[in-house]
mmCIF file of N, CA and C in Angstrom:
data_model
loop_
_atom_site.group_PDB
_atom_site.id
_atom_site.type_symbol
_atom_site.label_atom_id
_atom_site.label_comp_id
_atom_site.label_asym_id
_atom_site.label_seq_id
_atom_site.Cartn_x
_atom_site.Cartn_y
_atom_site.Cartn_z
ATOM 1 N N UNK A 1 99.736 64.850 -59.241
ATOM 2 C CA UNK A 1 100.948 64.709 -60.023
ATOM 3 C C UNK A 1 102.166 65.148 -59.218
ATOM 4 N N UNK A 2 102.062 66.271 -58.516
ATOM 5 C CA UNK A 2 103.217 66.780 -57.785
ATOM 6 C C UNK A 2 103.570 65.855 -56.627
ATOM 7 N N UNK A 3 102.581 65.376 -55.900
ATOM 8 C CA UNK A 3 102.864 64.528 -54.740
ATOM 9 C C UNK A 3 103.348 63.144 -55.145
ATOM 10 N N UNK A 4 102.898 62.634 -56.281
ATOM 11 C CA UNK A 4 103.256 61.279 -56.656
ATOM 12 C C UNK A 4 104.101 61.182 -57.907
ATOM 13 N N UNK A 5 104.503 62.300 -58.481
ATOM 14 C CA UNK A 5 105.258 62.281 -59.730
ATOM 15 C C UNK A 5 106.618 61.642 -59.589
ATOM 16 N N UNK A 6 107.110 61.124 -60.698
ATOM 17 C CA UNK A 6 108.424 60.507 -60.710
ATOM 18 C C UNK A 6 109.526 61.540 -60.841
ATOM 19 N N UNK A 7 110.730 61.035 -60.953
ATOM 20 C CA UNK A 7 111.908 61.903 -61.013
ATOM 21 C C UNK A 7 111.867 62.807 -62.232
ATOM 22 N N UNK A 8 111.551 62.240 -63.389
ATOM 23 C CA UNK A 8 111.519 63.037 -64.618
ATOM 24 C C UNK A 8 110.482 64.151 -64.496
ATOM 25 N N UNK A 9 109.327 63.846 -63.926
ATOM 26 C CA UNK A 9 108.287 64.862 -63.727
ATOM 27 C C UNK A 9 108.812 66.014 -62.883
ATOM 28 N N UNK A 10 109.485 65.685 -61.777
ATOM 29 C CA UNK A 10 110.012 66.731 -60.897
ATOM 30 C C UNK A 10 111.072 67.572 -61.583
ATOM 31 N N UNK A 11 111.952 66.944 -62.339
ATOM 32 C CA UNK A 11 113.005 67.706 -63.021
ATOM 33 C C UNK A 11 112.391 68.664 -64.027
ATOM 34 N N UNK A 12 111.498 68.166 -64.889
ATOM 35 C CA UNK A 12 110.897 69.033 -65.900
ATOM 36 C C UNK A 12 110.030 70.125 -65.286
ATOM 37 N N UNK A 13 109.227 69.765 -64.312
ATOM 38 C CA UNK A 13 108.323 70.732 -63.696
ATOM 39 C C UNK A 13 109.084 71.848 -62.992
ATOM 40 N N UNK A 14 109.976 71.486 -62.109
ATOM 41 C CA UNK A 14 110.662 72.506 -61.321
ATOM 42 C C UNK A 14 111.687 73.282 -62.123
ATOM 43 N N UNK A 15 112.416 72.603 -62.995
ATOM 44 C CA UNK A 15 113.411 73.311 -63.790
ATOM 45 C C UNK A 15 112.743 74.245 -64.790
ATOM 46 N N UNK A 16 111.627 73.825 -65.350
ATOM 47 C CA UNK A 16 110.903 74.687 -66.280
ATOM 48 C C UNK A 16 110.372 75.942 -65.611
ATOM 49 N N UNK A 17 109.792 75.788 -64.435
ATOM 50 C CA UNK A 17 109.289 76.948 -63.688
ATOM 51 C C UNK A 17 110.439 77.877 -63.324
ATOM 52 N N UNK A 18 111.531 77.297 -62.846
ATOM 53 C CA UNK A 18 112.692 78.097 -62.438
ATOM 54 C C UNK A 18 113.267 78.869 -63.623
ATOM 55 N N UNK A 19 113.474 78.188 -64.745
ATOM 56 C CA UNK A 19 114.043 78.858 -65.915
ATOM 57 C C UNK A 19 113.143 79.970 -66.433
ATOM 58 N N UNK A 20 111.847 79.713 -66.501
ATOM 59 C CA UNK A 20 110.920 80.736 -66.984
ATOM 60 C C UNK A 20 110.915 81.953 -66.067
ATOM 61 N N UNK A 21 110.882 81.720 -64.768
ATOM 62 C CA UNK A 21 110.868 82.836 -63.818
ATOM 63 C C UNK A 21 112.146 83.659 -63.903
ATOM 64 N N UNK A 22 113.281 82.999 -63.998
ATOM 65 C CA UNK A 22 114.550 83.726 -64.073
ATOM 66 C C UNK A 22 114.640 84.532 -65.357
ATOM 67 N N UNK A 23 114.242 83.942 -66.480
ATOM 68 C CA UNK A 23 114.334 84.656 -67.746
ATOM 69 C C UNK A 23 113.405 85.864 -67.779
ATOM 70 N N UNK A 24 112.252 85.744 -67.165
ATOM 71 C CA UNK A 24 111.308 86.854 -67.163
ATOM 72 C C UNK A 24 111.726 87.986 -66.232
ATOM 73 N N UNK A 25 112.514 87.678 -65.220
ATOM 74 C CA UNK A 25 112.808 88.703 -64.225
ATOM 75 C C UNK A 25 114.230 89.242 -64.251
ATOM 76 N N UNK A 26 115.197 88.461 -64.571
ATOM 77 C CA UNK A 26 116.603 88.859 -64.421
ATOM 78 C C UNK A 26 117.019 90.041 -65.288
ATOM 79 N N UNK A 27 116.468 90.130 -66.473
ATOM 80 C CA UNK A 27 116.927 91.175 -67.385
ATOM 81 C C UNK A 27 116.439 92.564 -67.002
ATOM 82 N N UNK A 28 115.327 92.645 -66.304
ATOM 83 C CA UNK A 28 114.807 93.969 -65.945
ATOM 84 C C UNK A 28 115.000 94.323 -64.472
ATOM 85 N N UNK A 29 115.542 93.411 -63.677
ATOM 86 C CA UNK A 29 115.725 93.694 -62.252
ATOM 87 C C UNK A 29 116.579 94.924 -61.974
ATOM 88 N N UNK A 30 117.725 95.109 -62.640
ATOM 89 C CA UNK A 30 118.510 96.318 -62.344
ATOM 90 C C UNK A 30 117.732 97.609 -62.607
ATOM 91 N N UNK A 31 116.947 97.622 -63.671
ATOM 92 C CA UNK A 31 116.126 98.806 -63.950
ATOM 93 C C UNK A 31 115.076 99.011 -62.868
ATOM 94 N N UNK A 32 114.436 97.940 -62.454
ATOM 95 C CA UNK A 32 113.434 98.025 -61.395
ATOM 96 C C UNK A 32 114.063 98.534 -60.105
ATOM 97 N N UNK A 33 115.208 97.956 -59.746
ATOM 98 C CA UNK A 33 115.872 98.359 -58.504
ATOM 99 C C UNK A 33 116.274 99.825 -58.532
ATOM 100 N N UNK A 34 116.686 100.310 -59.687
ATOM 101 C CA UNK A 34 117.110 101.705 -59.785
ATOM 102 C C UNK A 34 115.917 102.653 -59.855
ATOM 103 N N UNK A 35 115.000 102.397 -60.767
ATOM 104 C CA UNK A 35 113.922 103.344 -61.033
ATOM 105 C C UNK A 35 112.787 103.277 -60.013
ATOM 106 N N UNK A 36 112.459 102.119 -59.534
ATOM 107 C CA UNK A 36 111.350 101.979 -58.590
ATOM 108 C C UNK A 36 111.854 101.770 -57.168
ATOM 109 N N UNK A 37 112.901 100.965 -57.020
ATOM 110 C CA UNK A 37 113.433 100.660 -55.696
ATOM 111 C C UNK A 37 114.292 101.750 -55.105
ATOM 112 N N UNK A 38 114.802 102.661 -55.948
ATOM 113 C CA UNK A 38 115.605 103.767 -55.456
ATOM 114 C C UNK A 38 117.050 103.422 -55.139
ATOM 115 N N UNK A 39 117.570 102.321 -55.659
ATOM 116 C CA UNK A 39 118.952 101.930 -55.392
ATOM 117 C C UNK A 39 119.884 102.513 -56.452
ATOM 118 N N UNK A 40 121.120 102.799 -56.052
ATOM 119 C CA UNK A 40 122.116 103.225 -57.032
ATOM 120 C C UNK A 40 122.910 102.002 -57.488
ATOM 121 N N UNK A 41 123.840 102.204 -58.409
ATOM 122 C CA UNK A 41 124.588 101.084 -58.992
ATOM 123 C C UNK A 41 125.374 100.303 -57.939
ATOM 124 N N UNK A 42 125.966 100.999 -56.974
ATOM 125 C CA UNK A 42 126.730 100.315 -55.930
ATOM 126 C C UNK A 42 125.825 99.451 -55.050
ATOM 127 N N UNK A 43 124.664 99.970 -54.707
ATOM 128 C CA UNK A 43 123.732 99.208 -53.874
ATOM 129 C C UNK A 43 123.189 97.986 -54.619
ATOM 130 N N UNK A 44 122.956 98.139 -55.916
ATOM 131 C CA UNK A 44 122.509 96.997 -56.717
ATOM 132 C C UNK A 44 123.580 95.911 -56.716
ATOM 133 N N UNK A 45 124.831 96.302 -56.897
ATOM 134 C CA UNK A 45 125.926 95.334 -56.832
ATOM 135 C C UNK A 45 126.038 94.683 -55.468
ATOM 136 N N UNK A 46 125.805 95.457 -54.425
ATOM 137 C CA UNK A 46 125.895 94.921 -53.066
ATOM 138 C C UNK A 46 124.778 93.924 -52.769
ATOM 139 N N UNK A 47 123.562 94.200 -53.229
ATOM 140 C CA UNK A 47 122.487 93.229 -52.985
ATOM 141 C C UNK A 47 122.752 91.931 -53.741
ATOM 142 N N UNK A 48 123.370 92.017 -54.899
ATOM 143 C CA UNK A 48 123.730 90.788 -55.618
ATOM 144 C C UNK A 48 124.837 90.044 -54.889
ATOM 145 N N UNK A 49 125.735 90.749 -54.245
ATOM 146 C CA UNK A 49 126.762 90.092 -53.425
ATOM 147 C C UNK A 49 126.125 89.400 -52.227
ATOM 148 N N UNK A 50 125.163 90.060 -51.609
ATOM 149 C CA UNK A 50 124.431 89.466 -50.486
ATOM 150 C C UNK A 50 123.713 88.204 -50.948
ATOM 151 N N UNK A 51 123.104 88.265 -52.114
ATOM 152 C CA UNK A 51 122.443 87.094 -52.699
ATOM 153 C C UNK A 51 123.429 85.934 -52.843
ATOM 154 N N UNK A 52 124.605 86.218 -53.381
ATOM 155 C CA UNK A 52 125.606 85.165 -53.603
ATOM 156 C C UNK A 52 126.070 84.540 -52.298
ATOM 157 N N UNK A 53 126.297 85.352 -51.288
ATOM 158 C CA UNK A 53 126.726 84.829 -49.984
ATOM 159 C C UNK A 53 125.626 83.960 -49.371
ATOM 160 N N UNK A 54 124.381 84.420 -49.442
ATOM 161 C CA UNK A 54 123.267 83.627 -48.906
ATOM 162 C C UNK A 54 123.116 82.322 -49.678
ATOM 163 N N UNK A 55 123.299 82.386 -50.989
ATOM 164 C CA UNK A 55 123.183 81.190 -51.810
ATOM 165 C C UNK A 55 124.259 80.164 -51.451
ATOM 166 N N UNK A 56 125.446 80.635 -51.112
ATOM 167 C CA UNK A 56 126.536 79.732 -50.741
ATOM 168 C C UNK A 56 126.343 79.111 -49.358
ATOM 169 N N UNK A 57 125.475 79.682 -48.553
ATOM 170 C CA UNK A 57 125.287 79.200 -47.181
ATOM 171 C C UNK A 57 124.384 77.972 -47.086
ATOM 172 N N UNK A 58 123.604 77.671 -48.119
ATOM 173 C CA UNK A 58 122.578 76.637 -47.974
ATOM 174 C C UNK A 58 122.822 75.291 -48.644
ATOM 175 N N UNK A 59 123.758 75.110 -49.566
ATOM 176 C CA UNK A 59 123.867 73.792 -50.217
ATOM 177 C C UNK A 59 124.118 72.612 -49.279
ATOM 178 N N UNK A 60 124.898 72.788 -48.233
ATOM 179 C CA UNK A 60 125.143 71.677 -47.308
ATOM 180 C C UNK A 60 123.835 71.281 -46.615
ATOM 181 N N UNK A 61 123.073 72.271 -46.203
ATOM 182 C CA UNK A 61 121.775 72.002 -45.570
ATOM 183 C C UNK A 61 120.848 71.300 -46.558
ATOM 184 N N UNK A 62 120.844 71.776 -47.797
ATOM 185 C CA UNK A 62 119.998 71.175 -48.821
ATOM 186 C C UNK A 62 120.382 69.729 -49.090
ATOM 187 N N UNK A 63 121.668 69.457 -49.151
ATOM 188 C CA UNK A 63 122.124 68.085 -49.362
ATOM 189 C C UNK A 63 121.686 67.159 -48.241
ATOM 190 N N UNK A 64 121.800 67.630 -47.018
ATOM 191 C CA UNK A 64 121.370 66.812 -45.875
ATOM 192 C C UNK A 64 119.857 66.583 -45.899
ATOM 193 N N UNK A 65 119.098 67.628 -46.249
ATOM 194 C CA UNK A 65 117.648 67.466 -46.364
ATOM 195 C C UNK A 65 117.297 66.469 -47.458
ATOM 196 N N UNK A 66 117.992 66.556 -48.601
ATOM 197 C CA UNK A 66 117.744 65.626 -49.707
ATOM 198 C C UNK A 66 118.033 64.193 -49.293
ATOM 199 N N UNK A 67 119.146 63.982 -48.610
ATOM 200 C CA UNK A 67 119.512 62.632 -48.184
ATOM 201 C C UNK A 67 118.532 62.069 -47.161
ATOM 202 N N UNK A 68 118.072 62.918 -46.283
ATOM 203 C CA UNK A 68 117.220 62.439 -45.186
ATOM 204 C C UNK A 68 115.742 62.315 -45.581
ATOM 205 N N UNK A 69 115.224 63.329 -46.310
ATOM 206 C CA UNK A 69 113.786 63.377 -46.586
ATOM 207 C C UNK A 69 113.432 63.265 -48.065
ATOM 208 N N UNK A 70 114.412 63.254 -48.938
ATOM 209 C CA UNK A 70 114.152 63.224 -50.374
ATOM 210 C C UNK A 70 114.286 64.615 -50.969
ATOM 211 N N UNK A 71 114.389 64.652 -52.269
ATOM 212 C CA UNK A 71 114.641 65.909 -52.975
ATOM 213 C C UNK A 71 113.463 66.871 -52.948
ATOM 214 N N UNK A 72 112.263 66.345 -52.767
ATOM 215 C CA UNK A 72 111.080 67.211 -52.802
ATOM 216 C C UNK A 72 111.094 68.256 -51.693
ATOM 217 N N UNK A 73 111.654 67.911 -50.552
ATOM 218 C CA UNK A 73 111.652 68.847 -49.419
ATOM 219 C C UNK A 73 112.489 70.092 -49.720
ATOM 220 N N UNK A 74 113.773 69.975 -50.094
ATOM 221 C CA UNK A 74 114.526 71.200 -50.382
ATOM 222 C C UNK A 74 114.047 71.927 -51.632
ATOM 223 N N UNK A 75 113.543 71.189 -52.620
ATOM 224 C CA UNK A 75 113.015 71.863 -53.809
ATOM 225 C C UNK A 75 111.778 72.672 -53.436
ATOM 226 N N UNK A 76 110.869 72.079 -52.692
ATOM 227 C CA UNK A 76 109.663 72.806 -52.264
ATOM 228 C C UNK A 76 110.014 73.986 -51.364
ATOM 229 N N UNK A 77 110.918 73.768 -50.420
ATOM 230 C CA UNK A 77 111.325 74.853 -49.521
ATOM 231 C C UNK A 77 112.021 75.967 -50.289
ATOM 232 N N UNK A 78 112.865 75.598 -51.243
ATOM 233 C CA UNK A 78 113.558 76.605 -52.049
ATOM 234 C C UNK A 78 112.590 77.462 -52.845
ATOM 235 N N UNK A 79 111.635 76.811 -53.502
ATOM 236 C CA UNK A 79 110.656 77.582 -54.264
ATOM 237 C C UNK A 79 109.751 78.407 -53.355
ATOM 238 N N UNK A 80 109.443 77.913 -52.171
ATOM 239 C CA UNK A 80 108.654 78.702 -51.229
ATOM 240 C C UNK A 80 109.413 79.967 -50.828
ATOM 241 N N UNK A 81 110.701 79.834 -50.515
ATOM 242 C CA UNK A 81 111.500 81.016 -50.156
ATOM 243 C C UNK A 81 111.601 81.992 -51.320
ATOM 244 N N UNK A 82 111.747 81.483 -52.534
ATOM 245 C CA UNK A 82 111.797 82.357 -53.706
ATOM 246 C C UNK A 82 110.467 83.086 -53.872
ATOM 247 N N UNK A 83 109.350 82.386 -53.677
ATOM 248 C CA UNK A 83 108.031 83.011 -53.742
ATOM 249 C C UNK A 83 107.897 84.118 -52.701
ATOM 250 N N UNK A 84 108.307 83.831 -51.473
ATOM 251 C CA UNK A 84 108.256 84.831 -50.400
ATOM 252 C C UNK A 84 109.105 86.040 -50.772
ATOM 253 N N UNK A 85 110.314 85.791 -51.278
ATOM 254 C CA UNK A 85 111.210 86.887 -51.642
ATOM 255 C C UNK A 85 110.606 87.763 -52.733
ATOM 256 N N UNK A 86 110.046 87.145 -53.772
ATOM 257 C CA UNK A 86 109.444 87.943 -54.837
ATOM 258 C C UNK A 86 108.209 88.692 -54.349
ATOM 259 N N UNK A 87 107.448 88.106 -53.440
ATOM 260 C CA UNK A 87 106.282 88.798 -52.887
ATOM 261 C C UNK A 87 106.696 90.043 -52.105
ATOM 262 N N UNK A 88 107.759 89.925 -51.332
ATOM 263 C CA UNK A 88 108.267 91.083 -50.586
ATOM 264 C C UNK A 88 108.896 92.086 -51.540
ATOM 265 N N UNK A 89 109.648 91.588 -52.502
ATOM 266 C CA UNK A 89 110.353 92.399 -53.489
ATOM 267 C C UNK A 89 109.437 93.433 -54.147
ATOM 268 N N UNK A 90 108.227 93.036 -54.449
ATOM 269 C CA UNK A 90 107.299 93.925 -55.146
ATOM 270 C C UNK A 90 106.715 95.015 -54.258
ATOM 271 N N UNK A 91 106.952 94.932 -52.957
ATOM 272 C CA UNK A 91 106.313 95.866 -52.031
ATOM 273 C C UNK A 91 107.274 96.702 -51.204
ATOM 274 N N UNK A 92 108.555 96.731 -51.554
ATOM 275 C CA UNK A 92 109.524 97.477 -50.757
ATOM 276 C C UNK A 92 110.336 98.427 -51.630
ATOM 277 N N UNK A 93 110.947 99.397 -50.971
ATOM 278 C CA UNK A 93 111.923 100.281 -51.602
ATOM 279 C C UNK A 93 113.051 100.497 -50.600
ATOM 280 N N UNK A 94 114.205 100.850 -51.104
ATOM 281 C CA UNK A 94 115.341 101.133 -50.238
ATOM 282 C C UNK A 94 116.287 99.953 -50.106
ATOM 283 N N UNK A 95 117.504 100.260 -49.697
ATOM 284 C CA UNK A 95 118.562 99.258 -49.667
ATOM 285 C C UNK A 95 118.326 98.138 -48.652
ATOM 286 N N UNK A 96 118.012 98.467 -47.412
ATOM 287 C CA UNK A 96 117.883 97.439 -46.364
ATOM 288 C C UNK A 96 116.775 96.432 -46.691
ATOM 289 N N UNK A 97 115.574 96.869 -47.078
ATOM 290 C CA UNK A 97 114.560 95.872 -47.439
ATOM 291 C C UNK A 97 114.984 94.982 -48.610
ATOM 292 N N UNK A 98 115.643 95.581 -49.607
ATOM 293 C CA UNK A 98 116.098 94.760 -50.728
ATOM 294 C C UNK A 98 117.225 93.822 -50.314
ATOM 295 N N UNK A 99 118.052 94.214 -49.376
ATOM 296 C CA UNK A 99 119.097 93.315 -48.867
ATOM 297 C C UNK A 99 118.457 92.107 -48.179
ATOM 298 N N UNK A 100 117.389 92.336 -47.436
ATOM 299 C CA UNK A 100 116.670 91.232 -46.788
ATOM 300 C C UNK A 100 116.045 90.321 -47.839
ATOM 301 N N UNK A 101 115.417 90.932 -48.849
ATOM 302 C CA UNK A 101 114.808 90.157 -49.931
ATOM 303 C C UNK A 101 115.854 89.293 -50.629
ATOM 304 N N UNK A 102 116.997 89.889 -50.927
ATOM 305 C CA UNK A 102 118.034 89.133 -51.652
ATOM 306 C C UNK A 102 118.631 88.033 -50.781
ATOM 307 N N UNK A 103 118.637 88.212 -49.480
ATOM 308 C CA UNK A 103 119.084 87.146 -48.585
ATOM 309 C C UNK A 103 118.117 85.966 -48.654
ATOM 310 N N UNK A 104 116.833 86.243 -48.557
ATOM 311 C CA UNK A 104 115.819 85.185 -48.648
ATOM 312 C C UNK A 104 115.888 84.511 -50.011
ATOM 313 N N UNK A 105 116.018 85.307 -51.041
ATOM 314 C CA UNK A 105 116.104 84.786 -52.403
ATOM 315 C C UNK A 105 117.325 83.880 -52.559
ATOM 316 N N UNK A 106 118.468 84.294 -52.046
ATOM 317 C CA UNK A 106 119.687 83.489 -52.117
ATOM 318 C C UNK A 106 119.562 82.177 -51.368
ATOM 319 N N UNK A 107 118.928 82.211 -50.202
ATOM 320 C CA UNK A 107 118.714 80.978 -49.441
ATOM 321 C C UNK A 107 117.843 79.999 -50.227
ATOM 322 N N UNK A 108 116.814 80.523 -50.874
ATOM 323 C CA UNK A 108 115.938 79.663 -51.679
ATOM 324 C C UNK A 108 116.647 79.042 -52.864
ATOM 325 N N UNK A 109 117.404 79.843 -53.593
ATOM 326 C CA UNK A 109 118.141 79.329 -54.752
ATOM 327 C C UNK A 109 119.191 78.321 -54.310
ATOM 328 N N UNK A 110 119.838 78.586 -53.186
ATOM 329 C CA UNK A 110 120.848 77.669 -52.672
ATOM 330 C C UNK A 110 120.289 76.303 -52.292
ATOM 331 N N UNK A 111 119.034 76.248 -51.925
ATOM 332 C CA UNK A 111 118.413 74.963 -51.597
ATOM 333 C C UNK A 111 118.170 74.105 -52.838
ATOM 334 N N UNK A 112 118.040 74.732 -54.000
ATOM 335 C CA UNK A 112 117.661 74.000 -55.204
ATOM 336 C C UNK A 112 118.788 73.174 -55.820
ATOM 337 N N UNK A 113 119.984 73.705 -55.904
ATOM 338 C CA UNK A 113 121.060 73.055 -56.669
ATOM 339 C C UNK A 113 121.406 71.642 -56.203
ATOM 340 N N UNK A 114 121.681 71.394 -54.925
ATOM 341 C CA UNK A 114 121.996 70.019 -54.523
ATOM 342 C C UNK A 114 120.839 69.046 -54.763
ATOM 343 N N UNK A 115 119.624 69.512 -54.590
ATOM 344 C CA UNK A 115 118.473 68.637 -54.813
ATOM 345 C C UNK A 115 118.364 68.261 -56.287
ATOM 346 N N UNK A 116 118.591 69.228 -57.178
ATOM 347 C CA UNK A 116 118.596 68.922 -58.611
ATOM 348 C C UNK A 116 119.712 67.948 -58.956
ATOM 349 N N UNK A 117 120.886 68.143 -58.402
ATOM 350 C CA UNK A 117 122.003 67.226 -58.662
ATOM 351 C C UNK A 117 121.654 65.813 -58.214
ATOM 352 N N UNK A 118 121.014 65.698 -57.084
ATOM 353 C CA UNK A 118 120.604 64.394 -56.584
ATOM 354 C C UNK A 118 119.577 63.743 -57.508
ATOM 355 N N UNK A 119 118.614 64.522 -57.976
ATOM 356 C CA UNK A 119 117.619 63.979 -58.903
ATOM 357 C C UNK A 119 118.266 63.504 -60.192
ATOM 358 N N UNK A 120 119.159 64.300 -60.732
ATOM 359 C CA UNK A 120 119.815 63.939 -61.987
ATOM 360 C C UNK A 120 120.653 62.681 -61.809
ATOM 361 N N UNK A 121 121.320 62.545 -60.672
ATOM 362 C CA UNK A 121 122.124 61.341 -60.436
ATOM 363 C C UNK A 121 121.260 60.087 -60.367
ATOM 364 N N UNK A 122 120.003 60.227 -60.010
ATOM 365 C CA UNK A 122 119.100 59.078 -59.983
ATOM 366 C C UNK A 122 118.617 58.700 -61.380
ATOM 367 N N UNK A 123 118.577 59.674 -62.280
ATOM 368 C CA UNK A 123 118.075 59.432 -63.625
ATOM 369 C C UNK A 123 119.159 58.854 -64.526
ATOM 370 N N UNK A 124 120.384 59.334 -64.397
ATOM 371 C CA UNK A 124 121.487 58.883 -65.247
ATOM 372 C C UNK A 124 121.874 57.463 -64.835
ATOM 373 N N UNK A 125 121.969 56.554 -65.804
ATOM 374 C CA UNK A 125 122.361 55.175 -65.462
ATOM 375 C C UNK A 125 123.743 55.125 -64.807
ATOM 376 N N UNK A 126 123.940 54.193 -63.892
ATOM 377 C CA UNK A 126 125.198 54.080 -63.148
ATOM 378 C C UNK A 126 126.372 53.708 -64.033
ATOM 379 N N UNK A 127 126.133 53.032 -65.146
ATOM 380 C CA UNK A 127 127.235 52.609 -66.001
ATOM 381 C C UNK A 127 127.690 53.680 -66.987
ATOM 382 N N UNK A 128 127.206 54.897 -66.882
ATOM 383 C CA UNK A 128 127.602 55.967 -67.813
ATOM 384 C C UNK A 128 128.378 57.022 -67.117
#
């Protein structure tokens, strides 16, 4: 299904996984970072800033990958980077390791948006 699925399959599959993962993790991340990771409020804000900068660095690359190889490549790469980031996230403490994790996480999320936009543009009829 994943290798041969159509556009609608990819949108529902990947967006559903992404939304579920974000909803399950985003609300408790600050508590985790403070209580288990050992970060203070300023460091938590800084890792989120690092995430945002990393996320802004990848959309152009993602768009080029989508145009050249199709949307599956940046979507798969983005989710792979997010998986790697969460795997590391669960095994580190301290600011520098979390800054690295948030950089990887931001790069992965940044790969997803242009690919999703490209998929949606293929689904929406041209006359609308």
